[in-house]
XYZ file of N, CA, C and O in Angstrom:
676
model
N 107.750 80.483 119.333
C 106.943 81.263 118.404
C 105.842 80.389 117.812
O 105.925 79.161 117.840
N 105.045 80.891 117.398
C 103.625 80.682 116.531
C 103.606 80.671 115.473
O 103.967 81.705 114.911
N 103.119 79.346 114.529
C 103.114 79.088 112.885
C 101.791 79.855 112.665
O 100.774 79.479 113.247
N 101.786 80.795 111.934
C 100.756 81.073 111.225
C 100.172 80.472 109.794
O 101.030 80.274 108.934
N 99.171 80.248 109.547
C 98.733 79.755 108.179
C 97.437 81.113 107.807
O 96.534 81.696 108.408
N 97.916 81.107 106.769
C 96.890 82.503 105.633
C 96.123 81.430 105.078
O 96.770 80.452 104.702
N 94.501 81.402 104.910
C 93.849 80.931 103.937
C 93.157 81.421 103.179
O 92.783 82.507 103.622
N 92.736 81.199 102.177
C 91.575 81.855 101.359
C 90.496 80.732 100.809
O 90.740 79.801 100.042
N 89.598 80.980 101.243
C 88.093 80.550 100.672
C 87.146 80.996 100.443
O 87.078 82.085 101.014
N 86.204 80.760 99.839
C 85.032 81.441 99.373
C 84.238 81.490 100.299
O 83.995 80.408 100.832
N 83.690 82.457 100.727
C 82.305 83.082 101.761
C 81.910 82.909 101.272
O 82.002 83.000 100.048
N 80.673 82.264 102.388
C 79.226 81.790 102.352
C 78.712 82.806 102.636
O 77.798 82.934 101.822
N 78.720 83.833 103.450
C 77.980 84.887 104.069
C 76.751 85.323 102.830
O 76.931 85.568 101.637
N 75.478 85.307 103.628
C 74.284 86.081 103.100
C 74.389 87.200 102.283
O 73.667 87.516 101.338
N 75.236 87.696 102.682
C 75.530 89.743 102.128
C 76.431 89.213 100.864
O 76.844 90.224 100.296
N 76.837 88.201 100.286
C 77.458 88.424 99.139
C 76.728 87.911 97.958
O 76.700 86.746 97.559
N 76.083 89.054 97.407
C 75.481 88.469 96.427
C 76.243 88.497 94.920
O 77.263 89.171 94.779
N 75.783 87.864 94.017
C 76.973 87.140 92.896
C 77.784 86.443 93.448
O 77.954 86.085 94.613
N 78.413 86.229 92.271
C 79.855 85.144 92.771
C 80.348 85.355 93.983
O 80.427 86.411 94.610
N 80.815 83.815 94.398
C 81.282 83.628 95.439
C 82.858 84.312 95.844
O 83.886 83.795 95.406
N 82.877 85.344 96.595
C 83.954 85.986 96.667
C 85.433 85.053 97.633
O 84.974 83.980 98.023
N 86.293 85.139 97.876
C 87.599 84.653 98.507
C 87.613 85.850 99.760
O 87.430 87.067 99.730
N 87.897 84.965 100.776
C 88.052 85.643 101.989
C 89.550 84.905 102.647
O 90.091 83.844 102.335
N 89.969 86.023 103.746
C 91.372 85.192 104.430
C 90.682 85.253 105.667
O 89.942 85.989 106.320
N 91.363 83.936 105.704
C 90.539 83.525 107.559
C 92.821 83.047 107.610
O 93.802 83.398 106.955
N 92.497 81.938 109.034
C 93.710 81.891 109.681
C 93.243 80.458 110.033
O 92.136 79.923 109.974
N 95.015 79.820 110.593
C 94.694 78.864 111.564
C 96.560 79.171 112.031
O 97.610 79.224 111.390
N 96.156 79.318 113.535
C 97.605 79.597 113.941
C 97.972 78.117 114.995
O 97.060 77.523 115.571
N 99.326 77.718 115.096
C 99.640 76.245 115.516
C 98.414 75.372 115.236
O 98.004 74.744 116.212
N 97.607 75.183 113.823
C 96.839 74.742 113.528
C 95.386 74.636 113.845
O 94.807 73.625 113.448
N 94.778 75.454 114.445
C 93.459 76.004 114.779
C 93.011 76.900 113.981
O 93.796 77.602 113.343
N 91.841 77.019 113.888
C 91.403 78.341 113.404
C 91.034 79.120 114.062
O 90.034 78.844 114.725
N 91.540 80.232 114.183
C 91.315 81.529 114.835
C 89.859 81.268 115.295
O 89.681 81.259 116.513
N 88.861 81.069 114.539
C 87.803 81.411 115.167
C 87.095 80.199 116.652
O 86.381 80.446 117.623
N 87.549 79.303 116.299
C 87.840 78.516 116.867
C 88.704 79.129 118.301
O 87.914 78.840 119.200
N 89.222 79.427 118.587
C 89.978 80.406 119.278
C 89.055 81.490 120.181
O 89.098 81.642 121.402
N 88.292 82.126 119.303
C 87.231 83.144 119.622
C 86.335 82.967 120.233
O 85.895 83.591 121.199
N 85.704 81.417 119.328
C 84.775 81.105 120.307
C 85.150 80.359 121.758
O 84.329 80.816 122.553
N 85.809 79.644 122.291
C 86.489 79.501 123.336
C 86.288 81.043 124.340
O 85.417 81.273 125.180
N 87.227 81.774 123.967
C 86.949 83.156 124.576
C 85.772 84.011 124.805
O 85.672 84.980 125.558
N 84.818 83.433 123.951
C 83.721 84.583 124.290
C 82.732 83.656 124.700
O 81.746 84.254 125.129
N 82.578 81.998 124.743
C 81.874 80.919 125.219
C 81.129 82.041 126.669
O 80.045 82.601 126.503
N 81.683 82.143 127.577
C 80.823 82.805 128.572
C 80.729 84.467 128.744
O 80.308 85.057 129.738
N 81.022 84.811 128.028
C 80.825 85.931 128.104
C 79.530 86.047 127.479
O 78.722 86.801 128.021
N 79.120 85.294 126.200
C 77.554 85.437 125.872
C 77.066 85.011 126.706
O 76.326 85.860 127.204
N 77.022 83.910 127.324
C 76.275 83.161 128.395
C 76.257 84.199 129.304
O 75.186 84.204 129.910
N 77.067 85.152 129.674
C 76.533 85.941 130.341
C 75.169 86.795 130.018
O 74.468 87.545 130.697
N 75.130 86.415 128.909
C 74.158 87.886 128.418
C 72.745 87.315 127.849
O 71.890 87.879 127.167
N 72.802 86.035 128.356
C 71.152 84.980 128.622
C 70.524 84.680 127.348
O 69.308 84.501 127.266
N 71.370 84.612 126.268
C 70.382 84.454 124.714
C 70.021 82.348 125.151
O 70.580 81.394 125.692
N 68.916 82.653 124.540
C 68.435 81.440 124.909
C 68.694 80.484 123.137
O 68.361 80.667 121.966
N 69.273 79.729 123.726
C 69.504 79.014 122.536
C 70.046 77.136 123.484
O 70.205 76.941 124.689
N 70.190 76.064 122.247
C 69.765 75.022 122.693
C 71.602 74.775 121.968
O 72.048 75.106 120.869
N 72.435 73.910 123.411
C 73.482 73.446 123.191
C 74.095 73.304 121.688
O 75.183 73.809 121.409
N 73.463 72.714 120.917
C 73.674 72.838 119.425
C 73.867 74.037 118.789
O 74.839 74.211 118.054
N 72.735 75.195 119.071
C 72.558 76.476 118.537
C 73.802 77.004 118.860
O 74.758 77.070 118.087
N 73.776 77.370 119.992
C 75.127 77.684 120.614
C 76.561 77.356 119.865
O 77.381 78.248 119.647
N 76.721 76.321 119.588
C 77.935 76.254 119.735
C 77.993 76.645 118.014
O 78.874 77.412 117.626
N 77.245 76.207 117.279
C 77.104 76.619 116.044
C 77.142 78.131 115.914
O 77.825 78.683 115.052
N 76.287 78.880 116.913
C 76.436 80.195 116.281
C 77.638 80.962 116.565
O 77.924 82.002 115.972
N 78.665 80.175 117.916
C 80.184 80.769 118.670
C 80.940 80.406 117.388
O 81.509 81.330 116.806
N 81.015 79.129 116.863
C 81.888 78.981 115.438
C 81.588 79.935 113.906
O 82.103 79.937 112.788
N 80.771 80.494 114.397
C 79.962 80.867 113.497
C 79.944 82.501 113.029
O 79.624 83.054 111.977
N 80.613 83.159 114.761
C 80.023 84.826 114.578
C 81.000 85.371 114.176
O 80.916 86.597 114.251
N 82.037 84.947 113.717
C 83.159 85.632 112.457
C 83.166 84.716 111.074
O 82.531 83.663 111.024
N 83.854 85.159 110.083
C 83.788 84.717 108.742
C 85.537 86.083 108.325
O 85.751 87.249 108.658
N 86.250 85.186 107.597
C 87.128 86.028 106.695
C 86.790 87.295 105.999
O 85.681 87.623 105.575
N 88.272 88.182 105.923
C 88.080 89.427 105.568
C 87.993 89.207 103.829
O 88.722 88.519 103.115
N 86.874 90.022 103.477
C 86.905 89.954 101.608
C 88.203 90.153 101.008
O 88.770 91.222 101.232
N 88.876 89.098 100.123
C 90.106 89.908 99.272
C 89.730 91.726 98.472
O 90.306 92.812 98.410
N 88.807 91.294 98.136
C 88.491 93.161 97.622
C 88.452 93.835 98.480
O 89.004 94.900 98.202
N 87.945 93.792 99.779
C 88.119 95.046 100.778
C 89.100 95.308 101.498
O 89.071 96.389 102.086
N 90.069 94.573 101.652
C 90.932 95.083 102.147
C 92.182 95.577 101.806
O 92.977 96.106 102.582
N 92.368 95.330 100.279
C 92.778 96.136 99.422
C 94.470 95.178 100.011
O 94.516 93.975 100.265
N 95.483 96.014 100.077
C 96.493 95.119 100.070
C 96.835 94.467 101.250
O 97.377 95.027 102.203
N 96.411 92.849 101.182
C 96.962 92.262 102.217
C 98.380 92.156 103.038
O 98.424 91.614 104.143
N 99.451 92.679 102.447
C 100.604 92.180 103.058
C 101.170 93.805 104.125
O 102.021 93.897 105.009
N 100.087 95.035 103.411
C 100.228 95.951 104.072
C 99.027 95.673 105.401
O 99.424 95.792 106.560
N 97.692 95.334 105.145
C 96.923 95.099 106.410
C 97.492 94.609 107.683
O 97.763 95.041 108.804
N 97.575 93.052 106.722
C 98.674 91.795 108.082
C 99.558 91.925 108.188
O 100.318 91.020 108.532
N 100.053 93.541 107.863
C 101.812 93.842 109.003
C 101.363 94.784 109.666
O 102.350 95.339 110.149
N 100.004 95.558 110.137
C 99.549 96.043 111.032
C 99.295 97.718 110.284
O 99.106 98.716 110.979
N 99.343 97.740 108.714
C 98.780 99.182 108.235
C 98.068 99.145 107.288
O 98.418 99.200 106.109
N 96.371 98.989 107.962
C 95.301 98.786 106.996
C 94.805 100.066 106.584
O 95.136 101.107 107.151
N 93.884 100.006 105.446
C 93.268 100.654 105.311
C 92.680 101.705 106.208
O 91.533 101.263 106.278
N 92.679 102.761 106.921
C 91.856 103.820 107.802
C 90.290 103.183 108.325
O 89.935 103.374 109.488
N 89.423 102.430 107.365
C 88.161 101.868 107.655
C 88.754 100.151 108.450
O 87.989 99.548 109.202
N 89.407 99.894 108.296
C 89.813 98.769 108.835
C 90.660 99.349 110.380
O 90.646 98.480 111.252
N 91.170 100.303 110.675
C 91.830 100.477 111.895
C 91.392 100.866 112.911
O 90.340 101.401 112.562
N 91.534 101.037 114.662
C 91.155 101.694 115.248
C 92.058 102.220 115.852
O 92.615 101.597 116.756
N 92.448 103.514 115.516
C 93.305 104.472 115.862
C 93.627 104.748 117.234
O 94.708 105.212 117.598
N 92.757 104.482 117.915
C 92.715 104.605 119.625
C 93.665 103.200 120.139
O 94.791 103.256 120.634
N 93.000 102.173 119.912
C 93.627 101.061 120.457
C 94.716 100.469 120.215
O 95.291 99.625 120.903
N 95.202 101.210 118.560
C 96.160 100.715 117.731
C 95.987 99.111 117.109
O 96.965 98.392 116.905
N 94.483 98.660 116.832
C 93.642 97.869 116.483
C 93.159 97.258 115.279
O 92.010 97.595 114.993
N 93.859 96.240 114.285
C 93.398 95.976 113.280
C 92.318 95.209 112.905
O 92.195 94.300 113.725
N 91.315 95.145 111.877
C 90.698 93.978 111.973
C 91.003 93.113 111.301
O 91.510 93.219 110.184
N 90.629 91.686 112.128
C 91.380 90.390 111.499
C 90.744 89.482 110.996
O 91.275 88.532 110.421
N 89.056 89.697 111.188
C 88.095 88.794 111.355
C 86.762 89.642 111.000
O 86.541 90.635 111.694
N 85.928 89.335 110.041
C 85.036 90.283 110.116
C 83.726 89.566 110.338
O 83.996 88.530 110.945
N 82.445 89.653 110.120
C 81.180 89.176 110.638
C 80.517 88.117 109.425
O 80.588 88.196 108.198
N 79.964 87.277 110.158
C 79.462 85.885 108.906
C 78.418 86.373 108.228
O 78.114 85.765 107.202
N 77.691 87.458 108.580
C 76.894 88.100 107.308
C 77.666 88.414 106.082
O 77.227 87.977 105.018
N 78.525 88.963 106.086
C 79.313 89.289 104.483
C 79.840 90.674 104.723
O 80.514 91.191 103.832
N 79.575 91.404 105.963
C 79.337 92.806 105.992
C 80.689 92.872 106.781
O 80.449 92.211 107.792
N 81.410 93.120 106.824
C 82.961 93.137 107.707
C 83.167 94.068 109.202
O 83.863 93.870 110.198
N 81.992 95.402 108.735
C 82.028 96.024 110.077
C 80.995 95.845 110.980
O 80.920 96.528 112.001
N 79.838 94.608 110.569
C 78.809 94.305 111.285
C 79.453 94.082 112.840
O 79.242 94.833 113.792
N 80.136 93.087 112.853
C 80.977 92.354 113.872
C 82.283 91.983 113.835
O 82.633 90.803 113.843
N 82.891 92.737 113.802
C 84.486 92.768 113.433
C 85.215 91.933 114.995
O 84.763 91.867 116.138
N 86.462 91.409 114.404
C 87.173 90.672 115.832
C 88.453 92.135 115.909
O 88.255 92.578 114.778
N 89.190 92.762 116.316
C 90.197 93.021 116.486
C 91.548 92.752 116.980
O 91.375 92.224 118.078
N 92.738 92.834 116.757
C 93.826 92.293 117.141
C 94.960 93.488 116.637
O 95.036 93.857 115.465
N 95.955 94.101 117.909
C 97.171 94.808 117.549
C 97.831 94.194 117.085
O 98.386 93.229 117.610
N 98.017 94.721 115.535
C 99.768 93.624 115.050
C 100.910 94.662 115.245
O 101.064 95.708 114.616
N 101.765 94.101 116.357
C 103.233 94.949 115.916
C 103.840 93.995 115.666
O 103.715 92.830 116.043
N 104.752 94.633 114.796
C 105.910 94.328 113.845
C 107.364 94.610 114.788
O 107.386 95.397 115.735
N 108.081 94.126 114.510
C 109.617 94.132 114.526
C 110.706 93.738 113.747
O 110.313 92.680 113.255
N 111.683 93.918 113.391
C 112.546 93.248 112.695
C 112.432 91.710 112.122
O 112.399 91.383 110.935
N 112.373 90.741 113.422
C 112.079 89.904 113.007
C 111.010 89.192 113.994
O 111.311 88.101 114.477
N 109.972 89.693 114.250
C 108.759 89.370 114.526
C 107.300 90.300 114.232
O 107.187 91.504 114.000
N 106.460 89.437 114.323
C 104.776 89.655 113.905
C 104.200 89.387 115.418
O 104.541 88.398 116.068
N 103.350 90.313 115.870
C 102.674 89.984 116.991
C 101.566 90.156 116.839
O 101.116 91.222 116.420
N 100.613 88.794 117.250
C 99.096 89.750 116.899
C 98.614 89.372 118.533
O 98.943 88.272 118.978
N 97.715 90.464 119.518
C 97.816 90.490 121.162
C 96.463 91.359 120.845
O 96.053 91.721 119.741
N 95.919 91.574 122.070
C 94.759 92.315 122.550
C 93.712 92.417 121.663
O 93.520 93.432 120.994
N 92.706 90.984 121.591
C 91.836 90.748 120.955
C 91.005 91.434 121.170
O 91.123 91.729 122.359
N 90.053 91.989 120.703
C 88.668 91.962 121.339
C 87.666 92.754 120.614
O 88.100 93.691 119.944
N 86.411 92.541 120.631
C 85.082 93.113 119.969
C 84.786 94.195 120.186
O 84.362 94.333 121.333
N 84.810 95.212 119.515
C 84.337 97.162 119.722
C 83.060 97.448 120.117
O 82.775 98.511 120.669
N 82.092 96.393 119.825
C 81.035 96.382 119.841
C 80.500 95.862 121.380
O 79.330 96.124 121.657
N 81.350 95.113 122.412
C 81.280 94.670 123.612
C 82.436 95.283 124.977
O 83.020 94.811 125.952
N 82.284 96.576 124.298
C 83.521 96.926 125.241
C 83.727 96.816 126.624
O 84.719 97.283 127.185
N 82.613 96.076 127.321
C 82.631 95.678 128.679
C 83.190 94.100 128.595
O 83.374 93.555 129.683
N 83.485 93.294 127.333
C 83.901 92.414 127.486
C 85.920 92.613 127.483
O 86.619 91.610 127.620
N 86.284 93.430 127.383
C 87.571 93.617 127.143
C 88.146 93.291 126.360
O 87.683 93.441 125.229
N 89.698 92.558 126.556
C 90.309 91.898 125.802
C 90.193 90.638 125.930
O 89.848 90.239 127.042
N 90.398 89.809 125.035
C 89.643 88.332 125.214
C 91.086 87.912 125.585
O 92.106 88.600 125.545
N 90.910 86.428 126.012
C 92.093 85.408 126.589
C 92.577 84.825 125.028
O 92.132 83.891 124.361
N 93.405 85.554 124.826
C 93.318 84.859 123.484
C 94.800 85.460 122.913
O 94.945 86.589 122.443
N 95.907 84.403 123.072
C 97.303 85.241 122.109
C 98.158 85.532 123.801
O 98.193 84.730 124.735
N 98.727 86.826 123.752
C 99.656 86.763 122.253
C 100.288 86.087 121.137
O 101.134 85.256 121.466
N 100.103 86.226 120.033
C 100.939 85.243 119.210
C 101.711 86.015 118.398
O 101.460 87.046 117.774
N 103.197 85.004 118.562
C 104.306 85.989 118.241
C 104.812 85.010 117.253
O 105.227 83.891 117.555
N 104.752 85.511 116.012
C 105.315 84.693 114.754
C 106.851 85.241 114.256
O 107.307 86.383 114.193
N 107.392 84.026 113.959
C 108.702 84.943 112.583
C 107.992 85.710 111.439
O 107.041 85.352 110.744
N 108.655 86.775 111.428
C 108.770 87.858 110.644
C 108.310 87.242 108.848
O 107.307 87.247 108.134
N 110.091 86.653 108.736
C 110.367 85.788 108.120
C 109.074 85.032 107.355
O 108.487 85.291 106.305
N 108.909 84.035 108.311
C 107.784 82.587 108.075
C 106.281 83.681 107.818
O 105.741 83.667 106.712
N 105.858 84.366 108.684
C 105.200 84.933 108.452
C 104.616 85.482 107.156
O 103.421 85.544 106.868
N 105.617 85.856 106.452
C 105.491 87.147 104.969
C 105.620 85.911 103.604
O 105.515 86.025 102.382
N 105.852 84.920 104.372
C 105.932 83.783 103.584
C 104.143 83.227 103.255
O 103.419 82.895 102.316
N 104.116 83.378 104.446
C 102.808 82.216 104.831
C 101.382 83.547 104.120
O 100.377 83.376 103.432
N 102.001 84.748 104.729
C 101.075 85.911 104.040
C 101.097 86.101 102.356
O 100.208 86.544 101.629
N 102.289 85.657 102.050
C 102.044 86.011 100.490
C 101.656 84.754 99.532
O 101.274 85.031 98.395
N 101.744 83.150 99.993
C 101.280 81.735 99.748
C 100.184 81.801 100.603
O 100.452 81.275 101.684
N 98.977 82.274 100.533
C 97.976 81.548 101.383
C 97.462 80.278 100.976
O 97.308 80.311 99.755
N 97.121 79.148 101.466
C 96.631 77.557 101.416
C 95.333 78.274 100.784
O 94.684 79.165 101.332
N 95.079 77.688 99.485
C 94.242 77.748 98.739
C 92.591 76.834 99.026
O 92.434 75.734 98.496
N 91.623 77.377 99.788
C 90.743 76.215 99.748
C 89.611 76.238 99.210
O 89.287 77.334 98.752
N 88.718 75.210 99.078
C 87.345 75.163 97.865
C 86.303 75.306 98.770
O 85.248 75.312 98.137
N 86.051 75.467 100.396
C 85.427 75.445 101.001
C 85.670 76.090 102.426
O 86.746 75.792 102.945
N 84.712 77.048 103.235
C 85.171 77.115 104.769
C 85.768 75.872 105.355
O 85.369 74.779 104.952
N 86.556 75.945 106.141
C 87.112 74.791 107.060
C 86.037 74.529 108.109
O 85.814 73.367 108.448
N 85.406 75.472 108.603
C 84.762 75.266 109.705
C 83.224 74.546 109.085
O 82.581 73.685 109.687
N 82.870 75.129 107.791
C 81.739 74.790 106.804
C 81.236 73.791 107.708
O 82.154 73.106 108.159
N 80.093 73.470 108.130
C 79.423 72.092 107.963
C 78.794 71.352 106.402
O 78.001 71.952 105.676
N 79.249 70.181 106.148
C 78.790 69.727 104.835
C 77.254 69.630 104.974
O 76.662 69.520 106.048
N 76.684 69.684 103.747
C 75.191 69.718 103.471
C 75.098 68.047 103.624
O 74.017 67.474 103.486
């Protein structure tokens, strides 16, 4: 099984104006999800010819998700057991979102991921972007956590003063 870690930090994203709001991002067996993402979608943009310079690139793959707002998603421990909010779900795919877009805007560019639940497991499986539906499901997961460790790690999230991925000024 898969350690999950819950974090919360303050978004940078453009779209939040006033105070700096708290977002939950992830790092599962110690990665960060997005980190993860970008790996998976590395050629699939390259398929799609944006011209940008090795640097740009890799900056903007770490870059094209950002954490879900604590205010929007209203109760976390019901979202991350797989029953969000109606604006957060996709009813067809059985699809939560886990990851929303580094503007500030959550349904700009949303990541998706099915969480089922079981007794004593959390699964989060069949990644993928709504917005690229010729890209499918990304290579990415399944990850199958304790139940248990899980609801632990969901209700203590690691408190931080900064994105992890942040580059320092």
């Amino acid at each position: 099984m898969q350690q999950i870690e819950f974090l919360n930090y303050p978004s940078s994203a453009p779209a939040s104006q006033g105070p700096e709001e708290s977002v939950y991002g992830f790092r599962i067996d110690g990665t960060d999800l997005r980190v993860s993402v970008a790996e998976a979608t590395r050629a699939l943009w390259a398929q799609e010819g944006h011209e940008q310079t090795p640097a740009e690139q890799e900056e903007f793959l770490l870059t094209q998700h950002d954490g879900l707002s604590l205010s929007e998603i209203g109760d976390p421990v019901r979202h991350f057991l797989g029953d969000p909010a109606p604006e957060f779900a996709d009813s067809a795919s059985g699809s939560t979102v886990v990851l929303g877009c580094s503007c500030g805007i959550w349904g700009c560019w949303p990541l998706m991921a099915r969480i089922t639940t079981t007794a004593g497991t959390v699964t989060w499986s069949a990644f993928r972007q709504p917005f690229r539906k010729q890209w499918g499901e990304f290579a990415i997961g399944p990850y199958v956590f304790d139940r248990a460790a899980y609801k632990t790690a969901l209700t203590r999230p690691v408190q931080l003063t900064a994105d992890p991925l942040a580059v320092p000024d």
